[in-house]
Coordinates of C-alpha atoms in Angstrom, one line a residue:
M1 CA 19.3 45.6 -25.4
L2 CA 20.5 45.5 -22.0
I3 CA 18.8 47.0 -19.0
R4 CA 21.0 48.2 -16.2
E5 CA 21.2 50.4 -13.2
A6 CA 21.1 54.2 -14.2
T7 CA 23.7 56.3 -12.5
S8 CA 24.2 60.1 -12.7
E9 CA 26.4 59.8 -15.6
D10 CA 23.5 58.7 -17.7
W11 CA 21.5 61.9 -16.8
P12 CA 23.0 64.0 -19.7
A13 CA 21.7 61.1 -22.0
I14 CA 18.3 61.1 -20.6
W15 CA 17.6 64.7 -20.1
P16 CA 17.0 65.7 -23.8
F17 CA 14.1 62.9 -24.2
F18 CA 13.1 63.6 -20.4
H19 CA 12.7 67.3 -21.4
T20 CA 11.0 66.5 -24.8
I21 CA 8.4 64.4 -23.5
V22 CA 7.6 66.3 -20.2
S23 CA 7.5 69.6 -22.1
A24 CA 5.1 68.4 -24.6
G25 CA 2.5 67.7 -21.9
E26 CA 0.9 64.8 -23.5
T27 CA 1.7 62.0 -21.3
L28 CA 3.0 62.8 -18.0
T29 CA 1.6 65.1 -15.0
Y30 CA 4.9 66.6 -14.4
P31 CA 5.3 70.5 -14.5
L32 CA 6.1 71.3 -18.1
D33 CA 8.6 73.8 -17.0
L34 CA 10.7 71.5 -15.0
R35 CA 14.5 72.6 -15.2
K36 CA 17.3 70.3 -15.7
E37 CA 18.5 70.8 -12.3
D38 CA 15.5 70.0 -10.6
A39 CA 14.2 67.3 -13.1
E40 CA 17.4 65.1 -12.3
G41 CA 16.1 65.0 -8.7
W42 CA 12.5 64.1 -9.6
W43 CA 13.8 61.2 -11.6
F44 CA 16.8 59.7 -9.4
V45 CA 15.0 58.7 -6.4
P46 CA 16.5 57.0 -3.5
A47 CA 16.7 53.4 -2.5
P48 CA 14.6 51.3 -2.0
S49 CA 13.3 53.0 -5.4
R50 CA 15.1 52.2 -8.5
V51 CA 16.2 53.7 -11.6
V52 CA 17.2 51.8 -14.9
V53 CA 18.3 52.5 -18.2
A54 CA 17.8 50.7 -21.6
V55 CA 20.9 50.8 -23.7
D56 CA 22.0 49.3 -27.0
E57 CA 25.1 47.3 -27.9
A58 CA 26.9 50.8 -28.3
G59 CA 25.8 51.8 -25.0
T60 CA 23.2 54.6 -26.2
V61 CA 20.4 55.1 -23.8
L62 CA 17.2 54.2 -25.7
G63 CA 14.8 54.6 -22.5
T64 CA 14.6 54.9 -18.6
A65 CA 12.3 53.5 -16.0
K66 CA 11.9 54.8 -12.3
M67 CA 10.4 52.1 -9.9
N68 CA 9.3 52.9 -6.5
R69 CA 6.7 52.3 -4.0
N70 CA 3.4 53.6 -4.9
H71 CA 2.3 54.2 -1.1
M72 CA 4.0 54.6 2.2
G73 CA 3.0 52.8 5.5
N74 CA 0.3 50.2 5.2
G75 CA 0.2 50.8 1.5
S76 CA 3.8 50.3 0.9
H77 CA 3.2 46.6 -0.8
I78 CA 2.3 48.2 -3.9
A79 CA 4.7 49.1 -6.3
S80 CA 4.8 51.8 -9.4
A81 CA 6.7 52.8 -12.3
T82 CA 7.2 55.7 -14.7
Y83 CA 8.7 54.9 -18.3
L84 CA 10.6 57.2 -20.8
V85 CA 11.7 56.0 -24.3
D86 CA 13.7 58.5 -26.3
P87 CA 11.1 59.2 -29.4
A88 CA 14.0 58.4 -31.6
H89 CA 14.1 54.9 -30.4
S90 CA 10.5 54.1 -30.3
G91 CA 8.8 51.1 -31.7
R92 CA 11.8 48.9 -30.9
G93 CA 10.2 47.1 -27.7
V94 CA 12.2 49.3 -25.4
G95 CA 8.9 50.4 -23.5
R96 CA 7.8 47.0 -23.4
A97 CA 11.1 45.6 -21.9
L98 CA 11.3 48.4 -19.4
C99 CA 7.6 47.6 -18.1
Q100 CA 8.3 43.8 -18.1
Y101 CA 11.6 44.5 -16.0
S102 CA 9.7 46.6 -13.6
V103 CA 7.2 43.9 -13.1
D104 CA 9.9 41.4 -12.6
W105 CA 11.6 43.8 -10.1
A106 CA 8.6 44.4 -8.1
R107 CA 7.7 40.9 -7.9
A108 CA 11.3 39.9 -6.6
E109 CA 11.2 42.8 -4.2
G110 CA 8.1 41.1 -2.6
Y111 CA 5.5 43.7 -3.6
R112 CA 1.8 42.2 -3.9
A113 CA 0.7 44.5 -7.0
M114 CA 1.7 47.5 -9.1
Q115 CA -0.4 50.4 -9.7
F116 CA -0.1 53.2 -12.1
N117 CA -1.8 56.3 -10.8
A118 CA -2.2 58.7 -14.1
V119 CA -2.1 56.9 -17.3
V120 CA -3.5 59.5 -19.6
E121 CA -6.3 57.9 -21.8
T122 CA -5.3 59.4 -25.1
N123 CA -1.8 57.7 -24.5
T124 CA -3.3 54.5 -26.3
R125 CA -0.1 53.0 -27.0
A126 CA 0.9 52.9 -23.5
V127 CA -2.5 51.6 -22.4
K128 CA -2.4 48.7 -24.8
L129 CA 1.0 48.0 -23.7
Y130 CA 0.5 47.7 -19.9
Q131 CA -3.0 45.7 -20.8
S132 CA -0.7 43.2 -22.8
I133 CA 1.4 42.8 -20.0
G134 CA -1.6 42.1 -17.6
F135 CA -2.5 45.7 -16.1
E136 CA -6.3 46.5 -15.8
V137 CA -7.9 49.8 -16.0
I138 CA -9.6 49.8 -12.4
G139 CA -11.0 53.3 -12.7
T140 CA -10.7 56.5 -14.7
L141 CA -10.6 60.2 -13.4
P142 CA -12.8 61.9 -15.7
E143 CA -11.1 65.2 -17.0
G144 CA -8.2 64.5 -14.6
F145 CA -5.7 65.7 -17.3
N146 CA -5.5 68.9 -19.5
H147 CA -4.0 67.6 -22.8
P148 CA -2.5 70.2 -24.9
T149 CA -4.5 69.5 -28.0
E150 CA -7.4 67.2 -26.7
G151 CA -8.4 69.4 -23.9
Y152 CA -9.5 67.7 -20.6
V153 CA -9.1 63.9 -20.8
G154 CA -9.4 61.3 -18.5
I155 CA -6.5 59.5 -16.5
H156 CA -6.8 55.9 -16.0
I157 CA -5.8 54.1 -12.7
M158 CA -4.2 50.6 -13.8
H159 CA -3.3 47.7 -11.8
K160 CA -1.7 44.3 -11.9
A161 CA -1.7 41.9 -9.1
L162 CA 1.9 40.2 -8.7

């Protein structure tokens, strides 16, 4: 697996799984009806943020990560990231590779920590993955997420010092 800078030419490969994941409404706080034209602008954020894709030997996009400042101004020393893995390629270490890549990126860019603002507590695979990389749950917003089948569930704030 190779992780490289994403380009607009990658969007047609990202959009199908982006749309599947977002419209399912189980893991992200994005609008469920986000249209393709708008979604690209939500995902491809300008520098100093960064968007990457994980691809296999054939160049197939397996997943993507968006890395950015979590806050502006006097809080701009904290990074954040969002990850999307094509469900057709889950269980192959793509999420772990993207998460570790983003931690390494944040450290190299001089960020002091990473913070995830809204990790849905029912997304236990993601919570366990982040914890295995050193993130800690530092708080949970009770009923902060309206899950389509579980109802109102908490969203974790997760943190890792760099």
